[in-house]
CSV table of C-alpha atoms in Angstrom, one decimal:
chain,number,residue,atom,x,y,z
A,30,MET,CA,22.1,19.4,-5.0
A,31,THR,CA,25.5,20.1,-3.8
A,32,ARG,CA,27.3,22.1,-0.8
A,33,ARG,CA,30.9,22.4,-0.4
A,34,GLY,CA,31.4,19.5,-2.5
A,35,HIS,CA,28.7,17.5,-1.2
A,36,GLU,CA,26.3,15.6,-3.7
A,37,VAL,CA,23.2,13.8,-2.4
A,38,ARG,CA,22.1,10.6,-4.6
A,39,TRP,CA,18.4,10.6,-5.1
A,40,LEU,CA,17.2,7.4,-4.8
A,41,ALA,CA,14.5,7.6,-7.5
A,42,GLY,CA,11.6,4.9,-7.5
A,43,ALA,CA,10.9,5.1,-11.3
A,44,PRO,CA,13.6,2.8,-12.6
A,45,ILE,CA,12.9,0.3,-9.8
A,46,ALA,CA,9.2,0.3,-10.6
A,47,ALA,CA,9.9,0.3,-14.4
A,48,GLU,CA,11.7,-3.4,-14.1
A,49,LEU,CA,8.9,-4.8,-11.6
A,50,LYS,CA,6.3,-3.5,-13.9
A,51,ALA,CA,7.9,-5.0,-16.9
A,52,SER,CA,8.1,-8.6,-15.5
A,53,VAL,CA,4.3,-8.1,-14.0
A,54,LYS,CA,3.1,-6.9,-17.6
A,55,THR,CA,4.5,-10.0,-19.4
A,56,ASP,CA,2.9,-12.1,-16.7
A,57,VAL,CA,-0.2,-10.6,-16.9
A,58,ALA,CA,-0.4,-11.1,-20.4
A,59,ALA,CA,0.3,-14.9,-20.0
A,60,PHE,CA,-2.4,-14.9,-17.3
A,61,ARG,CA,-5.1,-13.6,-19.6
A,62,ARG,CA,-4.0,-16.2,-22.4
A,63,ARG,CA,-4.3,-19.1,-20.0
A,64,HIS,CA,-7.6,-18.1,-18.2
A,65,GLY,CA,-9.4,-15.9,-20.5
A,66,TYR,CA,-9.9,-12.8,-18.2
A,67,ALA,CA,-7.7,-9.9,-16.8
A,68,PRO,CA,-7.1,-10.0,-12.9
A,69,THR,CA,-9.2,-7.3,-11.2
A,70,LEU,CA,-8.0,-5.1,-8.4
A,71,ALA,CA,-10.7,-3.2,-6.5
A,72,VAL,CA,-9.9,-0.1,-4.5
A,73,VAL,CA,-12.0,1.1,-1.8
A,74,LEU,CA,-12.3,5.1,-1.2
A,75,VAL,CA,-14.1,6.4,1.9
A,76,GLY,CA,-14.1,10.4,1.3
A,77,ARG,CA,-11.9,12.6,-0.4
A,78,ASP,CA,-8.6,12.8,1.0
A,79,ALA,CA,-6.2,14.7,-1.0
A,80,PRO,CA,-2.9,12.3,-1.0
A,81,SER,CA,-5.4,9.5,-1.0
A,82,ALA,CA,-6.7,10.8,-4.3
A,83,VAL,CA,-3.4,11.3,-5.8
A,84,TYR,CA,-2.2,8.0,-4.8
A,85,LEU,CA,-5.2,6.3,-6.4
A,86,ARG,CA,-5.0,7.8,-9.6
A,87,GLN,CA,-1.7,6.4,-9.7
A,88,ILE,CA,-2.7,3.2,-9.2
A,89,LEU,CA,-5.6,3.3,-11.6
A,90,ARG,CA,-3.2,4.5,-14.2
A,91,THR,CA,-0.7,1.6,-13.5
A,92,CYS,CA,-3.3,-0.8,-13.6
A,93,ARG,CA,-4.5,-0.1,-17.1
A,94,SER,CA,-0.6,0.1,-18.2
A,95,LEU,CA,-0.3,-3.3,-17.3
A,96,GLY,CA,-3.7,-4.9,-18.6
A,97,ILE,CA,-5.0,-5.3,-15.4
A,98,SER,CA,-8.4,-4.2,-14.7
A,99,GLY,CA,-9.1,-1.5,-12.1
A,100,ARG,CA,-12.2,-0.7,-10.3
A,101,LEU,CA,-12.9,2.0,-8.1
A,102,VAL,CA,-15.4,1.8,-5.4
A,103,GLU,CA,-16.3,5.4,-4.1
A,104,MET,CA,-18.0,6.3,-0.9
A,105,PRO,CA,-18.9,9.6,0.4
A,106,GLY,CA,-17.0,10.6,3.7
A,107,ARG,CA,-20.3,10.3,5.7
A,108,ALA,CA,-20.8,6.4,4.8
A,109,SER,CA,-21.4,4.3,7.7
A,110,ALA,CA,-19.3,1.4,8.7
A,111,ALA,CA,-21.7,-1.0,7.9
A,112,ARG,CA,-21.8,0.3,4.3
A,113,LEU,CA,-18.0,0.0,4.2
A,114,ARG,CA,-18.2,-3.7,5.7
A,115,ASN,CA,-20.9,-4.6,3.1
A,116,ALA,CA,-19.1,-3.5,0.3
A,117,ILE,CA,-15.9,-5.3,1.2
A,118,VAL,CA,-18.1,-8.5,1.8
A,119,ALA,CA,-19.6,-8.0,-1.9
A,120,LEU,CA,-15.7,-7.6,-3.3
A,121,ASN,CA,-14.7,-11.0,-1.2
A,122,GLU,CA,-17.8,-12.8,-3.0
A,123,ASP,CA,-16.9,-11.4,-6.4
A,124,PRO,CA,-15.1,-14.0,-8.4
A,125,LEU,CA,-13.8,-11.4,-10.8
A,126,VAL,CA,-11.8,-9.5,-7.9
A,127,ALA,CA,-8.6,-10.9,-7.0
A,128,GLY,CA,-7.2,-8.0,-4.7
A,129,VAL,CA,-8.9,-5.4,-2.7
A,130,ILE,CA,-7.2,-2.4,-0.9
A,131,VAL,CA,-9.2,0.3,1.2
A,132,GLN,CA,-7.4,3.4,1.1
A,133,MET,CA,-6.2,4.9,4.3
A,134,PRO,CA,-6.8,7.0,6.5
A,135,LEU,CA,-10.5,6.0,6.9
A,136,PRO,CA,-12.6,8.8,8.4
A,137,ARG,CA,-12.1,8.7,12.3
A,138,ARG,CA,-15.4,7.4,13.3
A,139,ILE,CA,-14.7,4.2,11.1
A,140,PRO,CA,-12.2,1.7,13.1
A,141,LEU,CA,-9.7,-0.3,11.1
A,142,THR,CA,-11.3,-3.3,12.4
A,143,THR,CA,-14.6,-2.5,10.1
A,144,VAL,CA,-12.2,-3.6,7.4
A,145,THR,CA,-9.9,-6.2,9.0
A,146,ASP,CA,-12.8,-8.3,10.4
A,147,VAL,CA,-14.2,-9.1,7.0
A,148,LEU,CA,-11.5,-8.6,4.5
A,149,ASP,CA,-10.8,-12.1,3.1
A,150,PRO,CA,-6.8,-12.5,3.7
A,151,ALA,CA,-6.7,-14.1,0.1
A,152,LYS,CA,-7.7,-11.0,-1.5
A,153,ASP,CA,-5.5,-8.8,1.1
A,154,ILE,CA,-2.8,-7.8,-1.2
A,155,ASP,CA,-1.7,-4.7,0.9
A,156,GLY,CA,-1.3,-6.8,4.0
A,157,ILE,CA,-3.4,-5.3,6.6
A,158,HIS,CA,-5.5,-8.3,7.8
A,159,PRO,CA,-3.9,-9.8,11.0
A,160,LEU,CA,-3.4,-13.2,9.4
A,161,ASN,CA,-1.0,-11.5,6.8
A,162,ALA,CA,0.6,-9.2,9.7
A,163,GLY,CA,1.1,-11.9,11.7
A,164,ARG,CA,3.0,-14.1,8.8
A,165,LEU,CA,5.3,-10.8,8.6
A,166,VAL,CA,5.9,-11.2,12.3
A,167,VAL,CA,7.2,-14.6,12.1
A,168,GLY,CA,8.8,-14.4,8.9
A,169,TYR,CA,6.1,-16.8,6.8
A,170,GLU,CA,4.6,-16.2,3.5
A,171,GLY,CA,2.3,-13.7,3.1
A,172,PHE,CA,1.2,-10.5,1.6
A,173,LEU,CA,3.2,-7.5,2.9
A,174,PRO,CA,2.3,-3.8,3.5
A,175,THR,CA,3.3,-2.7,0.1
A,176,THR,CA,4.4,1.0,1.3
A,177,ALA,CA,6.6,-0.6,3.6
A,178,GLN,CA,8.3,-3.3,1.5
A,179,ALA,CA,8.6,-0.6,-1.1
A,180,ALA,CA,10.8,1.8,1.3
A,181,VAL,CA,12.9,-1.2,2.0
A,182,GLU,CA,13.1,-2.7,-1.5
A,183,ILE,CA,14.3,0.9,-2.4
A,184,LEU,CA,17.3,0.3,-0.2
A,185,ARG,CA,17.9,-3.3,-1.2
A,186,ARG,CA,18.0,-2.6,-5.0
A,187,SER,CA,20.1,0.7,-5.0
A,188,GLY,CA,23.0,-1.3,-3.0
A,189,ILE,CA,22.3,0.5,0.4
A,190,GLN,CA,24.0,-1.7,3.2
A,191,ILE,CA,21.2,-2.7,5.5
A,192,ALA,CA,22.7,-5.6,7.6
A,193,GLY,CA,24.7,-4.0,10.5
A,194,SER,CA,23.3,-0.6,9.9
A,195,ARG,CA,21.5,1.4,12.7
A,196,ALA,CA,17.9,2.1,11.3
A,197,VAL,CA,15.4,4.7,12.7
A,198,VAL,CA,11.7,4.2,12.0
A,199,VAL,CA,9.9,7.3,12.7
A,200,GLY,CA,6.3,6.5,12.8
A,201,ARG,CA,4.8,3.2,14.2
A,202,SER,CA,1.7,2.8,12.2
A,203,ASN,CA,0.5,-0.7,11.5
A,204,ILE,CA,0.4,0.3,7.9
A,205,VAL,CA,4.2,1.4,7.3
A,206,GLY,CA,5.9,2.0,10.7
A,207,LYS,CA,5.7,-1.3,12.4
A,208,PRO,CA,6.1,-3.1,8.9
A,209,ALA,CA,9.1,-1.2,7.8
A,210,ALA,CA,10.6,-1.9,11.1
A,211,LEU,CA,10.1,-5.8,10.8
A,212,LEU,CA,11.4,-5.8,7.4
A,213,LEU,CA,14.5,-4.0,8.2
A,214,LEU,CA,15.1,-6.4,11.1
A,215,ARG,CA,14.6,-9.2,8.3
A,216,GLU,CA,17.4,-7.7,6.7
A,217,LYS,CA,19.5,-7.6,9.8
A,218,ALA,CA,19.4,-4.0,10.4
A,219,THR,CA,19.6,-2.8,14.4
A,220,VAL,CA,16.0,-0.9,14.5
A,221,THR,CA,14.7,1.9,16.7
A,222,VAL,CA,11.3,2.9,16.2
A,223,CYS,CA,10.4,6.6,17.1
A,224,HIS,CA,7.1,8.3,17.7
A,225,ARG,CA,5.2,11.4,19.2
A,226,GLN,CA,6.2,10.5,22.7
A,227,THR,CA,10.0,9.5,21.7
A,228,ARG,CA,12.2,11.8,24.1
A,229,ASP,CA,14.9,13.7,22.1
A,230,LEU,CA,13.9,12.7,18.5
A,231,ALA,CA,16.5,14.7,16.8
A,232,GLY,CA,19.3,12.9,18.9
A,233,THR,CA,17.7,9.5,18.0
A,234,VAL,CA,17.4,10.2,14.3
A,235,ARG,CA,21.3,11.8,14.3
A,236,ALA,CA,22.4,8.3,15.4
A,237,ALA,CA,21.1,6.4,12.6
A,238,ASP,CA,22.9,5.6,9.2
A,239,ILE,CA,19.1,5.1,7.7
A,240,VAL,CA,16.2,6.6,8.6
A,241,VAL,CA,12.8,5.7,7.1
A,242,VAL,CA,10.3,8.6,8.0
A,243,ALA,CA,6.7,7.5,7.8
A,244,ALA,CA,4.7,10.2,10.4
A,245,GLY,CA,2.3,11.9,8.1
A,246,ARG,CA,3.8,15.3,9.4
A,247,PRO,CA,5.5,17.8,6.5
A,248,GLY,CA,9.2,19.0,7.1
A,249,LEU,CA,9.3,16.8,10.4
A,250,ILE,CA,12.7,15.6,9.7
A,251,THR,CA,15.2,18.3,8.9
A,252,GLY,CA,18.7,18.2,7.9
A,253,SER,CA,20.0,19.4,11.5
A,254,MET,CA,18.3,16.3,12.8
A,255,LEU,CA,20.5,13.9,10.3
A,256,LYS,CA,23.9,12.1,10.5
A,257,ARG,CA,26.3,13.4,7.7
A,258,GLY,CA,26.4,10.5,5.2
A,259,ALA,CA,22.8,9.0,6.7
A,260,VAL,CA,20.6,7.4,4.1
A,261,VAL,CA,16.7,8.6,4.3
A,262,VAL,CA,13.8,7.0,2.7
A,263,ASP,CA,10.9,9.5,3.0
A,264,VAL,CA,7.6,7.6,2.8
A,265,GLY,CA,5.5,10.7,3.5
A,266,ILE,CA,2.9,12.3,1.1
A,267,ASN,CA,1.4,15.5,2.2
A,268,VAL,CA,-0.3,18.3,0.1
A,269,VAL,CA,0.7,21.5,1.3
A,270,GLY,CA,-0.7,24.2,-0.7
A,271,ASP,CA,-0.6,23.1,-4.2
A,272,LYS,CA,2.5,21.0,-4.0
A,273,ILE,CA,3.2,17.5,-2.8
A,274,VAL,CA,5.7,17.2,-0.1
A,275,GLY,CA,7.2,14.5,1.9
A,276,ASP,CA,7.7,14.0,5.9
A,277,VAL,CA,11.5,15.3,5.4
A,278,ASP,CA,12.7,18.5,4.6
A,279,ALA,CA,14.3,17.8,1.4
A,280,ALA,CA,16.2,20.8,1.1
A,281,SER,CA,18.1,20.8,4.2
A,282,ALA,CA,18.5,16.9,4.2
A,283,ALA,CA,20.1,16.9,0.8
A,284,GLU,CA,23.0,19.0,2.3
A,285,VAL,CA,23.8,16.3,4.9
A,286,CYS,CA,22.6,12.9,3.7
A,287,SER,CA,24.0,10.5,1.3
A,288,ALA,CA,21.3,9.3,-0.2
A,289,LEU,CA,17.4,10.6,-0.3
A,290,THR,CA,14.0,9.4,-1.9
A,291,PRO,CA,12.3,12.3,-3.6
A,292,VAL,CA,8.8,12.9,-3.2
A,293,PRO,CA,6.9,12.5,-5.4
A,294,GLY,CA,8.8,9.9,-7.0
A,295,GLY,CA,10.4,8.1,-4.5
A,296,VAL,CA,8.5,5.5,-2.7
A,297,GLY,CA,5.1,5.7,-4.5
A,298,PRO,CA,6.0,4.4,-7.7
A,299,VAL,CA,7.6,1.1,-6.1
A,300,THR,CA,4.4,0.9,-4.0
A,301,ASN,CA,2.2,0.8,-7.0
A,302,ALA,CA,4.6,-1.8,-9.0
A,303,LEU,CA,4.8,-4.0,-5.9
A,304,LEU,CA,1.0,-3.9,-5.3
A,305,MET,CA,0.8,-5.0,-8.8
A,306,THR,CA,2.8,-8.0,-8.2
A,307,HIS,CA,0.9,-8.9,-5.1
A,308,LEU,CA,-2.2,-8.9,-7.3
A,309,LEU,CA,-1.0,-11.5,-9.7
A,310,ARG,CA,0.0,-13.5,-7.2
A,311,ALA,CA,-3.4,-13.4,-5.6
A,312,ALA,CA,-4.9,-13.8,-9.0
A,313,THR,CA,-3.0,-16.9,-9.8
A,314,ALA,CA,-3.6,-18.5,-6.2
A,315,GLN,CA,-7.2,-18.0,-6.8
A,316,ALA,CA,-7.2,-19.3,-10.3
A,317,ARG,CA,-5.4,-22.6,-9.1
A,318,ARG,CA,-7.8,-23.0,-6.2
A,319,GLU,CA,-11.0,-22.6,-8.6
A,320,ALA,CA,-9.2,-25.1,-11.1
A,321,GLY,CA,-8.9,-27.5,-8.4
A,322,ARG,CA,-12.5,-27.1,-7.4
A,323,GLU,CA,-14.3,-27.0,-10.8
A,324,GLY,CA,-12.1,-29.4,-12.9
A,325,GLY,CA,-11.2,-27.1,-15.8
A,326,ALA,CA,-11.1,-23.7,-17.3
A,327,PRO,CA,-14.5,-24.0,-19.3
A,328,ARG,CA,-16.4,-24.5,-15.8
A,329,ARG,CA,-14.4,-22.0,-14.0
A,330,ALA,CA,-15.1,-19.3,-16.8
A,331,ALA,CA,-18.7,-20.3,-16.3
A,332,SER,CA,-18.9,-20.1,-12.7
A,333,ARG,CA,-16.9,-16.9,-12.8
A,334,ARG,CA,-19.5,-15.4,-14.9
A,335,GLU,CA,-22.1,-16.1,-12.9
A,336,GLY,CA,-20.4,-15.5,-9.4
A,337,GLY,CA,-19.8,-12.1,-11.1
A,338,ALA,CA,-23.4,-11.6,-11.7
A,339,ARG,CA,-24.5,-12.6,-7.9
A,340,ALA,CA,-21.9,-10.3,-6.6
A,341,ALA,CA,-23.2,-7.3,-8.8
A,342,ALA,CA,-26.8,-8.3,-7.7
A,343,ALA,CA,-25.4,-8.1,-4.0
A,344,GLY,CA,-23.4,-5.1,-4.4
A,345,GLU,CA,-26.8,-3.4,-6.0
A,346,ALA,CA,-28.9,-4.5,-2.7
A,347,VAL,CA,-26.3,-3.5,-0.7
A,348,ARG,CA,-26.6,0.1,-2.5
A,349,ALA,CA,-30.4,-0.1,-2.4
A,350,ALA,CA,-30.4,-0.7,1.2
A,351,ASP,CA,-28.1,1.8,2.2
A,352,GLU,CA,-30.1,4.7,0.1
A,353,THR,CA,-32.9,3.6,1.9
A,354,ALA,CA,-31.5,3.8,5.3
A,355,GLY,CA,-30.1,7.3,4.4
A,356,THR,CA,-33.5,8.3,3.5
A,357,MET,CA,-35.1,7.0,6.4
A,358,ALA,CA,-32.2,8.8,8.6
A,359,ALA,CA,-32.9,12.1,6.8
A,360,SER,CA,-36.5,12.0,7.2
A,361,ARG,CA,-36.4,11.3,11.1
A,362,PRO,CA,-36.6,14.6,13.1
């Protein structure tokens, strides 16, 4: 898009994602040859949030294309916190599952601690467990929240100068905003985090060289709020009518900023690709632990089959218990 000779650089995620996925595909094939099975990603969805459904379809397509087994665990929006907790415990115990992600947002009545209190940190490939979050804060190795990581990875791989830049993150969620701020600090940016109580949001954003927007409000940031030449990463994914739009008004922003991620097609593809790299790391670490405990691949494969059967039986028991509880609740006056 141009205006008076100005042309914005679109920071498309597809080329970066393709490079990451090509490496993962090769490594997954090697993993399958060595261990005799494909890593499995379990995705838990509670309810039918429209943006979440879009995101999950993309993840499962990515799994199939890379030789990874994708397992969707769907629960109705009325599912209880106990049912969600039981499902996560069953996935923790399933030796076929290397990684688990629980799609956000959860229904308002289910606190995030329902997930974080029971999710195995070794399978927490989206970095929401307090152990992985703490590792991020102190700079230790752990699983990073992939959406926040993708926002910064796009900047890095696109050659955007981060060190010494003024960066503003709009949104303070534990899933994207806070981790993105911490990752930008790692890259030596000077970071300000804005939220709904921020005074003079426009003025704060206008001072930034880099703006990362993850507020969940379509069109929140407009071109009039941006400094000319700013770089903008739009993490938002909102369904408005029959369109998917971001948190940035792309039309007006493109007239001002030097670079901008499109929605869709920006952060999303990189997030999915990074998630696959995390899954492979988790699967490799899990296989090494099992090899150390069991002393060889044949025994590991047998244990995996037996453990998978036990976990499946446990899952059936959980579902049966839920159905019984639901029937009893429905029969109460």
